């Protein structure tokens, strides 16, 4: 018994039948004696459909109006779920982001929650209601609606769990939990019983696509116990928690990220300050750079290549070309036909053999590596996108997760 926050993703509430299933599940949790706050996403592909609708009217729509539009998807889900619970005889009330006191900054489309005024939430819980909150949205200091970025409902749920000091935050999705690799790509992928926040952060940002990475950051910061599980069955799911409680497996999982592009600046003058000029320029425009590789200098010239999110490729290239003279490069080469494949595990620190095994798996599969990056708990390689699935399988086989 306690306070539980349950988050249901778009696929879990995609149609009337599924909304009724979720309602039953929420009501069961409530009847076991828990206070329950539910956070829901927009039904099925609603958010994508809304984006398409906007494009038909104005492909350059302002971000403020986009947020106004996109927030409606979640508003449909919360009211339908409240109706469903009421139909089953439960007491439920739906709240939009602003009614629930979700205050954010003013970066429309990518807002961050800075505080939650939880009085209304508490009042409704005290009155015995199941409280259903629209995920992904908040309100800024101008009283305008904001959204948290695609997949942001996970973050709404964790933020509410942190603000209310919930005992547990359950993230319901259409898979059974966090796997050693994407089960749609790797046949032998296995569900993990538990995983540390840091490992999950790497997997989330590396394209494992289970949790919004800001939700994991927040769960770690406020020590919110997270469970990722399926809304379609009652299987246990994966617990995300502090590292010392997690068995230090060498490698926990293999992730793939296709949303990557590589930029190479060829024949740059080889002098101090070049890297600073390039990367401070990109940073100022908010363009995140990931793997960086610099060649050794020859005849006063060198090359620098690096990766960015595919969606930032055009902006980065335009920006670099504008500053071609001051940076001092001859040519810019780009490709988005690349993927980043990574292994993650808190136990790989001080284990040089791990990276070697990964490279061996790629060699055996005859896959060429373009770039390599390592940190304490991960090794990433950049390879051709067409080889990505084969690479994930080869690496997964190599570490044959027991
Ligand atoms: N509905 C939003 C999206 O599709 C938020 C979410 O699903 O978490 O990105
Ligand atoms: Mg999601």
GROMACS .gro file of C-alpha atoms and ligand atoms in nm:
model
  412
    1UNK     CA    1   0.000   0.000   0.000
    2UNK     CA    2   0.125   0.342  -0.082
    3UNK     CA    3   0.133   0.602  -0.353
    4UNK     CA    4   0.190   0.472  -0.703
    5UNK     CA    5   0.233   0.668  -1.026
    6UNK     CA    6   0.145   0.466  -1.335
    7UNK     CA    7   0.230   0.591  -1.684
    8UNK     CA    8   0.068   0.445  -1.995
    9UNK     CA    9   0.216   0.513  -2.337
   10UNK     CA   10   0.027   0.583  -2.658
   11UNK     CA   11   0.006   0.219  -2.767
   12UNK     CA   12  -0.144   0.120  -2.429
   13UNK     CA   13  -0.440   0.356  -2.481
   14UNK     CA   14  -0.464   0.332  -2.860
   15UNK     CA   15  -0.833   0.236  -2.879
   16UNK     CA   16  -1.146   0.201  -2.664
   17UNK     CA   17  -1.071  -0.160  -2.575
   18UNK     CA   18  -0.722  -0.074  -2.453
   19UNK     CA   19  -0.847   0.228  -2.261
   20UNK     CA   20  -1.090  -0.003  -2.080
   21UNK     CA   21  -0.807  -0.247  -2.004
   22UNK     CA   22  -0.596   0.031  -1.860
   23UNK     CA   23  -0.892   0.155  -1.656
   24UNK     CA   24  -0.936  -0.192  -1.507
   25UNK     CA   25  -0.569  -0.218  -1.424
   26UNK     CA   26  -0.560   0.124  -1.259
   27UNK     CA   27  -0.874   0.044  -1.061
   28UNK     CA   28  -0.724  -0.288  -0.945
   29UNK     CA   29  -0.419  -0.101  -0.814
   30UNK     CA   30  -0.647   0.145  -0.635
   31UNK     CA   31  -0.859  -0.131  -0.483
   32UNK     CA   32  -0.548  -0.291  -0.337
   33UNK     CA   33  -0.538   0.015  -0.111
   34UNK     CA   34  -0.303   0.242  -0.305
   35UNK     CA   35  -0.337   0.607  -0.396
   36UNK     CA   36  -0.291   0.624  -0.772
   37UNK     CA   37  -0.184   0.899  -1.009
   38UNK     CA   38  -0.197   0.802  -1.375
   39UNK     CA   39  -0.006   0.979  -1.650
   40UNK     CA   40  -0.106   0.910  -2.010
   41UNK     CA   41   0.028   0.985  -2.356
   42UNK     CA   42  -0.177   1.064  -2.665
   43UNK     CA   43  -0.353   0.766  -2.824
   44UNK     CA   44  -0.155   0.566  -3.082
   45UNK     CA   45  -0.015   0.788  -3.357
   46UNK     CA   46  -0.213   1.095  -3.255
   47UNK     CA   47   0.091   1.317  -3.200
   48UNK     CA   48   0.235   1.230  -3.543
   49UNK     CA   49  -0.105   1.290  -3.702
   50UNK     CA   50  -0.130   1.632  -3.538
   51UNK     CA   51   0.216   1.724  -3.667
   52UNK     CA   52   0.102   1.626  -4.018
   53UNK     CA   53  -0.210   1.840  -3.984
   54UNK     CA   54   0.003   2.140  -3.889
   55UNK     CA   55   0.234   2.083  -4.186
   56UNK     CA   56  -0.062   2.094  -4.425
   57UNK     CA   57  -0.143   2.441  -4.299
   58UNK     CA   58   0.198   2.587  -4.220
   59UNK     CA   59   0.519   2.386  -4.235
   60UNK     CA   60   0.691   2.664  -4.042
   61UNK     CA   61   0.427   2.693  -3.770
   62UNK     CA   62   0.545   2.873  -3.457
   63UNK     CA   63   0.656   2.654  -3.172
   64UNK     CA   64   0.402   2.808  -2.939
   65UNK     CA   65   0.114   2.707  -3.165
   66UNK     CA   66   0.266   2.361  -3.217
   67UNK     CA   67   0.261   2.307  -2.842
   68UNK     CA   68  -0.096   2.430  -2.823
   69UNK     CA   69  -0.187   2.174  -3.089
   70UNK     CA   70   0.018   1.877  -2.965
   71UNK     CA   71  -0.105   1.910  -2.608
   72UNK     CA   72  -0.456   1.826  -2.727
   73UNK     CA   73  -0.358   1.463  -2.791
   74UNK     CA   74  -0.298   1.395  -2.423
   75UNK     CA   75  -0.613   1.583  -2.330
   76UNK     CA   76  -0.818   1.331  -2.527
   77UNK     CA   77  -0.657   1.038  -2.346
   78UNK     CA   78  -0.703   1.171  -1.993
   79UNK     CA   79  -1.072   1.241  -2.034
   80UNK     CA   80  -1.139   0.905  -2.202
   81UNK     CA   81  -0.953   0.718  -1.928
   82UNK     CA   82  -1.141   0.905  -1.656
   83UNK     CA   83  -1.471   0.813  -1.825
   84UNK     CA   84  -1.360   0.450  -1.849
   85UNK     CA   85  -1.274   0.431  -1.478
   86UNK     CA   86  -1.604   0.596  -1.389
   87UNK     CA   87  -1.786   0.342  -1.602
   88UNK     CA   88  -1.622   0.065  -1.398
   89UNK     CA   89  -1.749   0.230  -1.081
   90UNK     CA   90  -1.432   0.412  -0.974
   91UNK     CA   91  -1.377   0.776  -0.884
   92UNK     CA   92  -1.147   0.949  -1.128
   93UNK     CA   93  -1.066   1.304  -1.226
   94UNK     CA   94  -0.857   1.416  -1.522
   95UNK     CA   95  -0.619   1.713  -1.508
   96UNK     CA   96  -0.428   1.889  -1.783
   97UNK     CA   97  -0.061   1.976  -1.723
   98UNK     CA   98  -0.143   2.321  -1.591
   99UNK     CA   99  -0.424   2.199  -1.367
  100UNK     CA  100  -0.174   1.953  -1.219
  101UNK     CA  101   0.069   2.239  -1.156
  102UNK     CA  102   0.340   2.135  -1.403
  103UNK     CA  103   0.550   2.450  -1.442
  104UNK     CA  104   0.813   2.451  -1.714
  105UNK     CA  105   1.058   2.688  -1.876
  106UNK     CA  106   0.958   2.858  -2.200
  107UNK     CA  107   1.142   2.648  -2.457
  108UNK     CA  108   0.838   2.545  -2.657
  109UNK     CA  109   0.874   2.192  -2.790
  110UNK     CA  110   1.160   2.098  -2.555
  111UNK     CA  111   1.058   2.243  -2.221
  112UNK     CA  112   1.199   2.131  -1.891
  113UNK     CA  113   0.988   2.101  -1.579
  114UNK     CA  114   1.119   2.333  -1.309
  115UNK     CA  115   0.859   2.288  -1.040
  116UNK     CA  116   0.534   2.111  -0.967
  117UNK     CA  117   0.276   2.291  -0.756
  118UNK     CA  118   0.116   1.975  -0.624
  119UNK     CA  119  -0.170   2.115  -0.410
  120UNK     CA  120  -0.441   2.021  -0.657
  121UNK     CA  121  -0.299   1.672  -0.706
  122UNK     CA  122  -0.291   1.618  -0.329
  123UNK     CA  123  -0.641   1.755  -0.284
  124UNK     CA  124  -0.782   1.516  -0.543
  125UNK     CA  125  -0.595   1.220  -0.394
  126UNK     CA  126  -0.720   1.309  -0.046
  127UNK     CA  127  -1.073   1.316  -0.182
  128UNK     CA  128  -1.025   0.953  -0.284
  129UNK     CA  129  -0.990   1.015  -0.655
  130UNK     CA  130  -0.772   0.834  -0.903
  131UNK     CA  131  -0.599   1.134  -1.060
  132UNK     CA  132  -0.525   1.122  -1.431
  133UNK     CA  133  -0.272   1.372  -1.558
  134UNK     CA  134  -0.191   1.465  -1.917
  135UNK     CA  135   0.170   1.372  -1.988
  136UNK     CA  136   0.417   1.566  -2.202
  137UNK     CA  137   0.273   1.909  -2.121
  138UNK     CA  138   0.309   2.195  -1.879
  139UNK     CA  139   0.266   2.566  -1.851
  140UNK     CA  140   0.524   2.846  -1.857
  141UNK     CA  141   0.545   3.182  -1.683
  142UNK     CA  142   0.336   3.343  -1.956
  143UNK     CA  143   0.054   3.093  -1.887
  144UNK     CA  144   0.121   2.936  -2.226
  145UNK     CA  145   0.107   2.561  -2.284
  146UNK     CA  146   0.444   2.396  -2.339
  147UNK     CA  147   0.550   2.042  -2.430
  148UNK     CA  148   0.850   1.845  -2.308
  149UNK     CA  149   0.975   1.692  -2.635
  150UNK     CA  150   0.875   1.366  -2.803
  151UNK     CA  151   0.834   1.083  -2.556
  152UNK     CA  152   0.810   1.334  -2.271
  153UNK     CA  153   0.525   1.167  -2.083
  154UNK     CA  154   0.775   0.939  -1.909
  155UNK     CA  155   0.936   1.251  -1.768
  156UNK     CA  156   0.601   1.391  -1.654
  157UNK     CA  157   0.537   1.067  -1.465
  158UNK     CA  158   0.875   1.061  -1.293
  159UNK     CA  159   0.850   1.430  -1.204
  160UNK     CA  160   0.512   1.376  -1.041
  161UNK     CA  161   0.643   1.069  -0.857
  162UNK     CA  162   0.936   1.277  -0.728
  163UNK     CA  163   0.716   1.573  -0.629
  164UNK     CA  164   0.469   1.355  -0.439
  165UNK     CA  165   0.736   1.126  -0.292
  166UNK     CA  166   0.564   0.825  -0.453
  167UNK     CA  167   0.669   0.476  -0.350
  168UNK     CA  168   0.690   0.357  -0.709
  169UNK     CA  169   0.665   0.484  -1.065
  170UNK     CA  170   0.550   0.221  -1.312
  171UNK     CA  171   0.605   0.288  -1.682
  172UNK     CA  172   0.368   0.073  -1.887
  173UNK     CA  173   0.452   0.008  -2.249
  174UNK     CA  174   0.401  -0.260  -2.515
  175UNK     CA  175   0.715  -0.459  -2.428
  176UNK     CA  176   0.783  -0.659  -2.111
  177UNK     CA  177   1.069  -0.440  -1.992
  178UNK     CA  178   1.426  -0.348  -2.079
  179UNK     CA  179   1.601  -0.607  -2.293
  180UNK     CA  180   1.962  -0.696  -2.366
  181UNK     CA  181   1.887  -0.578  -2.722
  182UNK     CA  182   1.580  -0.473  -2.921
  183UNK     CA  183   1.374  -0.797  -2.929
  184UNK     CA  184   1.240  -0.698  -3.272
  185UNK     CA  185   1.593  -0.724  -3.410
  186UNK     CA  186   1.761  -0.986  -3.194
  187UNK     CA  187   1.581  -1.318  -3.151
  188UNK     CA  188   1.766  -1.423  -2.836
  189UNK     CA  189   1.727  -1.087  -2.658
  190UNK     CA  190   1.650  -1.136  -2.290
  191UNK     CA  191   1.458  -0.925  -2.046
  192UNK     CA  192   1.666  -0.776  -1.764
  193UNK     CA  193   1.529  -0.807  -1.409
  194UNK     CA  194   1.702  -0.488  -1.305
  195UNK     CA  195   1.934  -0.222  -1.436
  196UNK     CA  196   2.110   0.081  -1.284
  197UNK     CA  197   2.009   0.439  -1.358
  198UNK     CA  198   2.342   0.502  -1.530
  199UNK     CA  199   2.316   0.198  -1.752
  200UNK     CA  200   1.957   0.286  -1.836
  201UNK     CA  201   2.060   0.643  -1.915
  202UNK     CA  202   2.314   0.518  -2.164
  203UNK     CA  203   2.066   0.276  -2.316
  204UNK     CA  204   1.791   0.537  -2.332
  205UNK     CA  205   2.012   0.792  -2.504
  206UNK     CA  206   2.170   0.529  -2.727
  207UNK     CA  207   1.842   0.456  -2.894
  208UNK     CA  208   1.700   0.168  -2.693
  209UNK     CA  209   1.370   0.356  -2.712
  210UNK     CA  210   1.214   0.234  -2.391
  211UNK     CA  211   1.234   0.543  -2.174
  212UNK     CA  212   1.274   0.914  -2.239
  213UNK     CA  213   1.627   0.982  -2.116
  214UNK     CA  214   1.533   1.288  -1.914
  215UNK     CA  215   1.295   1.069  -1.716
  216UNK     CA  216   1.587   0.848  -1.616
  217UNK     CA  217   1.804   1.148  -1.526
  218UNK     CA  218   1.526   1.273  -1.304
  219UNK     CA  219   1.461   0.932  -1.149
  220UNK     CA  220   1.831   0.911  -1.062
  221UNK     CA  221   1.842   1.261  -0.919
  222UNK     CA  222   1.539   1.213  -0.695
  223UNK     CA  223   1.591   0.842  -0.636
  224UNK     CA  224   1.253   0.744  -0.780
  225UNK     CA  225   1.212   0.368  -0.809
  226UNK     CA  226   1.109   0.293  -1.166
  227UNK     CA  227   0.959  -0.019  -1.315
  228UNK     CA  228   0.921  -0.070  -1.690
  229UNK     CA  229   0.655  -0.330  -1.773
  230UNK     CA  230   0.391  -0.429  -2.024
  231UNK     CA  231   0.031  -0.310  -2.013
  232UNK     CA  232  -0.071  -0.620  -2.211
  233UNK     CA  233   0.020  -0.881  -1.947
  234UNK     CA  234   0.111  -0.912  -1.578
  235UNK     CA  235   0.479  -1.009  -1.621
  236UNK     CA  236   0.727  -0.863  -1.373
  237UNK     CA  237   0.903  -0.599  -1.584
  238UNK     CA  238   1.246  -0.442  -1.528
  239UNK     CA  239   1.335  -0.241  -1.217
  240UNK     CA  240   1.556   0.066  -1.268
  241UNK     CA  241   1.744   0.150  -0.947
  242UNK     CA  242   2.075   0.250  -0.785
  243UNK     CA  243   2.388   0.075  -0.906
  244UNK     CA  244   2.510  -0.091  -0.588
  245UNK     CA  245   2.195  -0.297  -0.573
  246UNK     CA  246   2.241  -0.419  -0.925
  247UNK     CA  247   2.464  -0.712  -0.997
  248UNK     CA  248   2.758  -0.574  -1.191
  249UNK     CA  249   2.721  -0.759  -1.516
  250UNK     CA  250   3.000  -0.696  -1.761
  251UNK     CA  251   2.769  -0.605  -2.046
  252UNK     CA  252   2.398  -0.541  -1.989
  253UNK     CA  253   2.282  -0.462  -2.337
  254UNK     CA  254   2.348  -0.371  -2.698
  255UNK     CA  255   2.183  -0.058  -2.836
  256UNK     CA  256   2.148   0.085  -3.183
  257UNK     CA  257   2.084   0.442  -3.285
  258UNK     CA  258   2.005   0.518  -3.650
  259UNK     CA  259   1.937   0.885  -3.586
  260UNK     CA  260   2.302   0.974  -3.638
  261UNK     CA  261   2.489   1.165  -3.908
  262UNK     CA  262   2.862   1.212  -3.958
  263UNK     CA  263   3.028   1.537  -4.061
  264UNK     CA  264   3.391   1.543  -4.175
  265UNK     CA  265   3.586   1.866  -4.215
  266UNK     CA  266   3.871   1.793  -4.453
  267UNK     CA  267   4.206   1.970  -4.471
  268UNK     CA  268   4.175   2.205  -4.179
  269UNK     CA  269   4.475   2.415  -4.083
  270UNK     CA  270   4.666   2.232  -3.810
  271UNK     CA  271   4.699   2.499  -3.542
  272UNK     CA  272   4.581   2.558  -3.183
  273UNK     CA  273   4.219   2.666  -3.137
  274UNK     CA  274   4.061   2.490  -3.434
  275UNK     CA  275   3.859   2.238  -3.234
  276UNK     CA  276   3.753   2.517  -3.001
  277UNK     CA  277   3.625   2.727  -3.293
  278UNK     CA  278   3.426   2.441  -3.443
  279UNK     CA  279   3.265   2.302  -3.133
  280UNK     CA  280   3.191   2.629  -2.957
  281UNK     CA  281   3.014   2.744  -3.271
  282UNK     CA  282   2.795   2.431  -3.271
  283UNK     CA  283   2.738   2.451  -2.896
  284UNK     CA  284   2.615   2.809  -2.922
  285UNK     CA  285   2.345   2.692  -3.163
  286UNK     CA  286   2.250   2.408  -2.930
  287UNK     CA  287   2.378   2.138  -3.164
  288UNK     CA  288   2.493   1.836  -2.966
  289UNK     CA  289   2.808   1.665  -3.084
  290UNK     CA  290   2.875   1.304  -2.995
  291UNK     CA  291   3.174   1.103  -3.120
  292UNK     CA  292   3.472   1.315  -3.228
  293UNK     CA  293   3.773   1.195  -3.423
  294UNK     CA  294   4.078   1.398  -3.525
  295UNK     CA  295   4.343   1.273  -3.764
  296UNK     CA  296   4.712   1.336  -3.708
  297UNK     CA  297   4.846   1.640  -3.888
  298UNK     CA  298   5.037   1.616  -4.216
  299UNK     CA  299   5.185   1.908  -4.407
  300UNK     CA  300   5.013   2.154  -4.176
  301UNK     CA  301   4.665   2.006  -4.237
  302UNK     CA  302   4.436   1.770  -4.050
  303UNK     CA  303   4.079   1.633  -4.062
  304UNK     CA  304   3.818   1.641  -3.788
  305UNK     CA  305   3.504   1.429  -3.808
  306UNK     CA  306   3.220   1.405  -3.560
  307UNK     CA  307   2.861   1.290  -3.529
  308UNK     CA  308   2.540   1.484  -3.466
  309UNK     CA  309   2.172   1.390  -3.453
  310UNK     CA  310   2.041   1.342  -3.804
  311UNK     CA  311   1.783   1.614  -3.745
  312UNK     CA  312   2.064   1.864  -3.680
  313UNK     CA  313   2.269   1.777  -3.987
  314UNK     CA  314   2.148   2.053  -4.219
  315UNK     CA  315   2.170   2.323  -3.954
  316UNK     CA  316   2.524   2.214  -3.861
  317UNK     CA  317   2.643   2.211  -4.222
  318UNK     CA  318   2.494   2.554  -4.295
  319UNK     CA  319   2.656   2.694  -3.984
  320UNK     CA  320   2.998   2.546  -4.061
  321UNK     CA  321   2.987   2.666  -4.421
  322UNK     CA  322   2.903   3.018  -4.305
  323UNK     CA  323   3.225   3.013  -4.101
  324UNK     CA  324   3.440   2.827  -4.354
  325UNK     CA  325   3.704   3.101  -4.366
  326UNK     CA  326   3.741   3.152  -3.993
  327UNK     CA  327   3.751   2.780  -3.919
  328UNK     CA  328   3.985   2.724  -4.210
  329UNK     CA  329   3.874   2.398  -4.375
  330UNK     CA  330   3.875   2.305  -4.743
  331UNK     CA  331   3.585   2.066  -4.774
  332UNK     CA  332   3.292   1.931  -4.578
  333UNK     CA  333   3.170   1.572  -4.626
  334UNK     CA  334   2.855   1.433  -4.468
  335UNK     CA  335   2.655   1.114  -4.451
  336UNK     CA  336   2.345   1.008  -4.262
  337UNK     CA  337   2.379   0.646  -4.372
  338UNK     CA  338   2.551   0.560  -4.044
  339UNK     CA  339   2.439   0.405  -3.716
  340UNK     CA  340   2.585   0.403  -3.371
  341UNK     CA  341   2.596   0.063  -3.205
  342UNK     CA  342   2.693   0.045  -2.839
  343UNK     CA  343   2.743  -0.197  -2.555
  344UNK     CA  344   2.660  -0.080  -2.205
  345UNK     CA  345   2.745  -0.222  -1.864
  346UNK     CA  346   2.857  -0.084  -1.528
  347UNK     CA  347   3.090  -0.382  -1.493
  348UNK     CA  348   3.307  -0.303  -1.794
  349UNK     CA  349   3.522  -0.042  -1.617
  350UNK     CA  350   3.880  -0.174  -1.611
  351UNK     CA  351   3.795  -0.458  -1.844
  352UNK     CA  352   3.989  -0.393  -2.163
  353UNK     CA  353   3.884  -0.730  -2.305
  354UNK     CA  354   3.526  -0.615  -2.343
  355UNK     CA  355   3.595  -0.366  -2.621
  356UNK     CA  356   3.818  -0.620  -2.795
  357UNK     CA  357   3.538  -0.880  -2.793
  358UNK     CA  358   3.301  -0.630  -2.946
  359UNK     CA  359   3.549  -0.546  -3.222
  360UNK     CA  360   3.609  -0.915  -3.282
  361UNK     CA  361   3.237  -0.975  -3.327
  362UNK     CA  362   3.228  -0.697  -3.587
  363UNK     CA  363   3.536  -0.834  -3.761
  364UNK     CA  364   3.384  -1.182  -3.777
  365UNK     CA  365   3.073  -1.028  -3.933
  366UNK     CA  366   3.295  -0.839  -4.177
  367UNK     CA  367   3.167  -0.500  -4.062
  368UNK     CA  368   3.393  -0.198  -4.090
  369UNK     CA  369   3.417   0.050  -3.802
  370UNK     CA  370   3.432   0.423  -3.887
  371UNK     CA  371   3.464   0.568  -3.540
  372UNK     CA  372   3.497   0.447  -3.181
  373UNK     CA  373   3.410   0.613  -2.852
  374UNK     CA  374   3.435   0.478  -2.501
  375UNK     CA  375   3.332   0.578  -2.150
  376UNK     CA  376   3.342   0.397  -1.818
  377UNK     CA  377   3.026   0.207  -1.889
  378UNK     CA  378   2.999   0.193  -2.268
  379UNK     CA  379   3.176   0.134  -2.596
  380UNK     CA  380   3.021   0.280  -2.911
  381UNK     CA  381   3.110   0.231  -3.274
  382UNK     CA  382   2.991   0.412  -3.580
  383UNK     CA  383   2.921   0.182  -3.876
  384UNK     CA  384   2.723   0.185  -4.200
  385UNK     CA  385   2.351   0.195  -4.128
  386UNK     CA  386   2.282  -0.102  -4.354
  387UNK     CA  387   2.499  -0.319  -4.126
  388UNK     CA  388   2.341  -0.208  -3.800
  389UNK     CA  389   2.103  -0.499  -3.740
  390UNK     CA  390   2.367  -0.752  -3.835
  391UNK     CA  391   2.612  -0.581  -3.600
  392UNK     CA  392   2.371  -0.580  -3.306
  393UNK     CA  393   2.308  -0.952  -3.360
  394UNK     CA  394   2.676  -1.037  -3.395
  395UNK     CA  395   2.769  -0.847  -3.079
  396UNK     CA  396   2.474  -0.988  -2.887
  397UNK     CA  397   2.576  -1.342  -2.987
  398UNK     CA  398   2.933  -1.275  -2.883
  399UNK     CA  399   2.841  -1.184  -2.527
  400UNK     CA  400   2.571  -1.456  -2.517
  401UNK     CA  401   2.376  -1.310  -2.230
  402UNK     CA  402   2.299  -1.579  -1.977
  403LIG     N1  403   0.253   1.208  -2.718
  403LIG     C1  404   0.390   1.251  -2.710
  403LIG     C2  405   0.472   1.186  -2.821
  403LIG     O1  406   0.419   1.112  -2.901
  403LIG     C3  407   0.450   1.228  -2.576
  403LIG     C4  408   0.468   1.084  -2.535
  403LIG     O2  409   0.416   0.993  -2.600
  403LIG     O3  410   0.535   1.059  -2.436
  403LIG     O4  411   0.589   1.208  -2.831
  404LIG    MG1  412   0.763   0.644  -2.507
   0.00000   0.00000   0.00000
